[in-house]
Amino acid sequence: MNQDPHYIKGMLERLKDLDELTKTMQEKFEGEGSRNRFAWLFMPFLKALYIRKEHTDVVMQKILNFASAPPVIALFGALGFLSFITAVESALLTPYPYLLIGLALYLYSAMEIFFRQLDFKDKLFDLYAFKAIHPSLYQAFQSFSGTAPFSFNSLHETIRTILEREHLTGIEAYNELKAVYEKLEAITEERNQMMNDVEYSESNMANLLTVYEHALKLVQAAAAKRVSKDVLYLYTDYSLFEKRGDLLVLQESHHTYDIPREISLTDEAVQHWAVVKACHAKEDADLIQLDISHRLVSLAIKIKVEQTIYLYSFHFAQREIDHLIDMIMREELHTLLYHSILLYHKEKEG
Amino acid sequence: MDDPIILKMKSYLDDIRERRERYADLTASSNNVIVKPSIAPELKKRSDMLKQILDETK
């Protein structure tokens, strides 16, 4: 079946129209035996004398209807007839025009009734007239009669039933699909949340493991009395400054050869350095400072060990910032850093 | 370092990482075969259209 909705709609509408025709034909076929076979030939001449025309809206048709109405025909006939026998003949001229007009109107009326006999919508429709004038159409419509007559209306209803079923199945399938998709969306959201949780836990565990591993090294170094600058190494290259008055003095470092051994805290040129900004920090929130220069990151942390202020800086390439920031900005790492520097400080103090 | 706890935890972490990555790959491939929700609105649209035709041709 053509799935185009316009086609389906047009088909349903036409089926309804067609059924009016088939219904009329069936009724006529049913009464076929009781009717006179040749009545359609002479009945128009009789009916022209007493049947009124159907009303229409066309002005010309109205005029013709009036002119060919039985009373008008009768009037003209009477005038023609009277003109033969009355004394007013001379006044009314000859009778023939009246007779001709009356006859013409009569013939027009008879012809109109004749054609109405062929119009299946007209109450004067005559099956035998239709059969004689349109034999092939008559033959085609014969199939609509019989014990199980075909009806366009039943076809119309059948198609409607099929479409209604399709509509309901579609709605049902849509609702089921919708429920499945909603469930799927909820599960997907739950899954994404769980994946995030797993990633977060994994990252936390990895960091804690690193801290634990380093803490173990600190204990081993302390126990073996072999504390060195190695205890200060965490993830990246580093530098460790000690604050002495207005100076930061480099104590230890790892692969950071371009860093000055002393930095003046009053030098305007170095005020943007992370280590200087961290040193100037008054609030806890400012104790950690970041500085990026020439694609190199310096992340400095100010730590006070006993009475000494230390500035520890992580140094790494900018491309690693996302990965390392996540590992460095953790409370457990800062605690570990404090204890590493404390151990280093104790060792240095002797 | 040969600390058994660290080795055990590292192994555990590797296992979690491997499973997470495998699951992520599986999710990515399954997303390609799941029927896209666009079929549902199409069904609804067609059903609504049929309903409208049925109402208009009563």
mmCIF file of C-alpha atoms in Angstrom, chain A residues 99-227:
data_model
loop_
_atom_site.group_PDB
_atom_site.id
_atom_site.type_symbol
_atom_site.label_atom_id
_atom_site.label_comp_id
_atom_site.label_asym_id
_atom_site.label_seq_id
_atom_site.Cartn_x
_atom_site.Cartn_y
_atom_site.Cartn_z
ATOM 1 C CA LEU A 99 -48.668 25.940 -30.575
ATOM 2 C CA LEU A 100 -44.998 25.875 -31.707
ATOM 3 C CA ILE A 101 -43.763 27.487 -28.479
ATOM 4 C CA GLY A 102 -45.887 25.116 -26.400
ATOM 5 C CA LEU A 103 -44.599 22.118 -28.395
ATOM 6 C CA ALA A 104 -40.958 23.272 -28.131
ATOM 7 C CA LEU A 105 -41.239 23.734 -24.369
ATOM 8 C CA TYR A 106 -42.901 20.365 -24.058
ATOM 9 C CA LEU A 107 -40.128 18.688 -26.039
ATOM 10 C CA TYR A 108 -37.461 20.472 -23.966
ATOM 11 C CA SER A 109 -39.122 19.245 -20.769
ATOM 12 C CA ALA A 110 -39.362 15.691 -22.096
ATOM 13 C CA MET A 111 -35.663 15.732 -23.087
ATOM 14 C CA GLU A 112 -34.637 17.038 -19.704
ATOM 15 C CA ILE A 113 -36.568 14.234 -18.004
ATOM 16 C CA PHE A 114 -34.978 11.765 -20.400
ATOM 17 C CA PHE A 115 -31.471 12.839 -19.371
ATOM 18 C CA ARG A 116 -32.430 12.814 -15.723
ATOM 19 C CA GLN A 117 -33.174 9.139 -16.164
ATOM 20 C CA LEU A 118 -29.437 8.646 -16.832
ATOM 21 C CA ASP A 119 -28.270 10.527 -13.744
ATOM 22 C CA PHE A 120 -27.840 7.986 -10.960
ATOM 23 C CA LYS A 121 -28.208 10.699 -8.322
ATOM 24 C CA ASP A 122 -31.598 11.771 -9.658
ATOM 25 C CA LYS A 123 -34.775 10.229 -8.291
ATOM 26 C CA LEU A 124 -35.936 9.689 -11.887
ATOM 27 C CA PHE A 125 -32.919 7.493 -12.632
ATOM 28 C CA ASP A 126 -33.936 4.476 -14.720
ATOM 29 C CA LEU A 127 -31.699 1.416 -14.862
ATOM 30 C CA TYR A 128 -32.966 0.313 -18.271
ATOM 31 C CA ALA A 129 -32.286 3.723 -19.739
ATOM 32 C CA PHE A 130 -28.775 3.571 -18.258
ATOM 33 C CA LYS A 131 -28.297 0.052 -19.629
ATOM 34 C CA ALA A 132 -29.358 1.119 -23.126
ATOM 35 C CA ILE A 133 -27.263 4.306 -23.249
ATOM 36 C CA HIS A 134 -24.190 3.140 -21.208
ATOM 37 C CA PRO A 135 -24.035 -0.652 -21.697
ATOM 38 C CA SER A 136 -20.371 -1.059 -20.658
ATOM 39 C CA LEU A 137 -20.814 0.990 -17.462
ATOM 40 C CA TYR A 138 -23.960 -0.986 -16.688
ATOM 41 C CA GLN A 139 -21.976 -4.216 -17.048
ATOM 42 C CA ALA A 140 -19.273 -2.920 -14.709
ATOM 43 C CA PHE A 141 -21.766 -2.016 -12.005
ATOM 44 C CA GLN A 142 -23.528 -5.354 -12.239
ATOM 45 C CA SER A 143 -20.702 -6.826 -10.138
ATOM 46 C CA PHE A 144 -21.812 -4.667 -7.193
ATOM 47 C CA SER A 145 -25.128 -6.512 -6.927
ATOM 48 C CA GLY A 146 -25.719 -10.084 -5.779
ATOM 49 C CA THR A 147 -25.776 -12.021 -2.528
ATOM 50 C CA ALA A 148 -22.570 -10.496 -1.154
ATOM 51 C CA PRO A 149 -22.571 -7.069 -2.729
ATOM 52 C CA PHE A 150 -19.336 -5.162 -2.803
ATOM 53 C CA SER A 151 -19.341 -1.894 -0.911
ATOM 54 C CA PHE A 152 -16.773 0.873 -1.054
ATOM 55 C CA ASN A 153 -17.922 1.757 2.422
ATOM 56 C CA SER A 154 -16.879 -1.658 3.717
ATOM 57 C CA LEU A 155 -13.520 -1.177 1.961
ATOM 58 C CA HIS A 156 -13.311 2.242 3.549
ATOM 59 C CA GLU A 157 -14.027 0.714 6.960
ATOM 60 C CA THR A 158 -11.568 -2.119 6.363
ATOM 61 C CA ILE A 159 -8.777 0.295 5.491
ATOM 62 C CA ARG A 160 -9.677 2.452 8.475
ATOM 63 C CA THR A 161 -9.502 -0.613 10.744
ATOM 64 C CA ILE A 162 -6.043 -1.469 9.381
ATOM 65 C CA LEU A 163 -4.867 2.124 9.839
ATOM 66 C CA GLU A 164 -6.325 2.314 13.362
ATOM 67 C CA ARG A 165 -4.475 -0.868 14.247
ATOM 68 C CA GLU A 166 -1.275 0.567 12.766
ATOM 69 C CA HIS A 167 -1.825 3.771 14.712
ATOM 70 C CA LEU A 168 -2.338 1.903 17.999
ATOM 71 C CA THR A 169 0.626 -0.391 17.348
ATOM 72 C CA GLY A 170 2.745 2.666 16.574
ATOM 73 C CA ILE A 171 1.732 4.402 19.799
ATOM 74 C CA GLU A 172 2.306 1.226 21.780
ATOM 75 C CA ALA A 173 5.727 0.691 20.204
ATOM 76 C CA TYR A 174 6.576 4.361 20.774
ATOM 77 C CA ASN A 175 5.642 4.136 24.465
ATOM 78 C CA GLU A 176 7.644 0.957 24.923
ATOM 79 C CA LEU A 177 10.638 2.410 23.095
ATOM 80 C CA LYS A 178 10.363 5.605 25.106
ATOM 81 C CA ALA A 179 10.377 3.634 28.354
ATOM 82 C CA VAL A 180 13.408 1.651 27.178
ATOM 83 C CA TYR A 181 15.273 4.801 26.172
ATOM 84 C CA GLU A 182 14.462 6.522 29.436
ATOM 85 C CA LYS A 183 15.755 3.508 31.320
ATOM 86 C CA LEU A 184 18.802 3.409 29.077
ATOM 87 C CA GLU A 185 19.474 7.075 29.709
ATOM 88 C CA ALA A 186 19.185 6.576 33.471
ATOM 89 C CA ILE A 187 21.535 3.585 33.311
ATOM 90 C CA THR A 188 23.984 5.513 31.127
ATOM 91 C CA GLU A 189 23.974 8.401 33.556
ATOM 92 C CA GLU A 190 24.515 6.006 36.456
ATOM 93 C CA ARG A 191 27.311 4.312 34.523
ATOM 94 C CA ASN A 192 29.028 7.633 33.775
ATOM 95 C CA GLN A 193 28.777 8.587 37.437
ATOM 96 C CA MET A 194 30.269 5.274 38.461
ATOM 97 C CA MET A 195 33.081 5.662 35.933
ATOM 98 C CA ASN A 196 33.842 9.086 37.369
ATOM 99 C CA ASP A 197 33.816 7.654 40.878
ATOM 100 C CA VAL A 198 36.151 4.839 39.826
ATOM 101 C CA GLU A 199 38.527 7.286 38.141
ATOM 102 C CA TYR A 200 38.474 9.549 41.195
ATOM 103 C CA SER A 201 39.092 6.656 43.578
ATOM 104 C CA GLU A 202 41.803 5.280 41.339
ATOM 105 C CA SER A 203 43.539 8.631 41.226
ATOM 106 C CA ASN A 204 43.231 9.052 44.991
ATOM 107 C CA MET A 205 44.569 5.604 45.641
ATOM 108 C CA ALA A 206 47.493 6.104 43.277
ATOM 109 C CA ASN A 207 48.424 9.328 45.061
ATOM 110 C CA LEU A 208 48.058 7.829 48.506
ATOM 111 C CA LEU A 209 50.246 4.946 47.412
ATOM 112 C CA THR A 210 52.944 7.374 46.246
ATOM 113 C CA VAL A 211 52.721 9.253 49.542
ATOM 114 C CA TYR A 212 52.868 5.996 51.483
ATOM 115 C CA GLU A 213 55.860 4.841 49.457
ATOM 116 C CA HIS A 214 57.710 8.097 50.059
ATOM 117 C CA ALA A 215 56.769 8.127 53.752
ATOM 118 C CA LEU A 216 58.258 4.661 54.062
ATOM 119 C CA LYS A 217 61.482 5.942 52.514
ATOM 120 C CA LEU A 218 61.577 8.757 55.066
ATOM 121 C CA VAL A 219 61.231 6.271 57.909
ATOM 122 C CA GLN A 220 63.929 4.047 56.420
ATOM 123 C CA ALA A 221 66.289 7.003 55.885
ATOM 124 C CA ALA A 222 65.697 8.191 59.471
ATOM 125 C CA ALA A 223 66.185 4.694 60.855
ATOM 126 C CA ALA A 224 69.378 4.226 58.887
ATOM 127 C CA LYS A 225 70.551 7.748 59.818
ATOM 128 C CA ARG A 226 71.123 8.410 56.142
ATOM 129 C CA VAL A 227 68.907 11.414 55.598
#
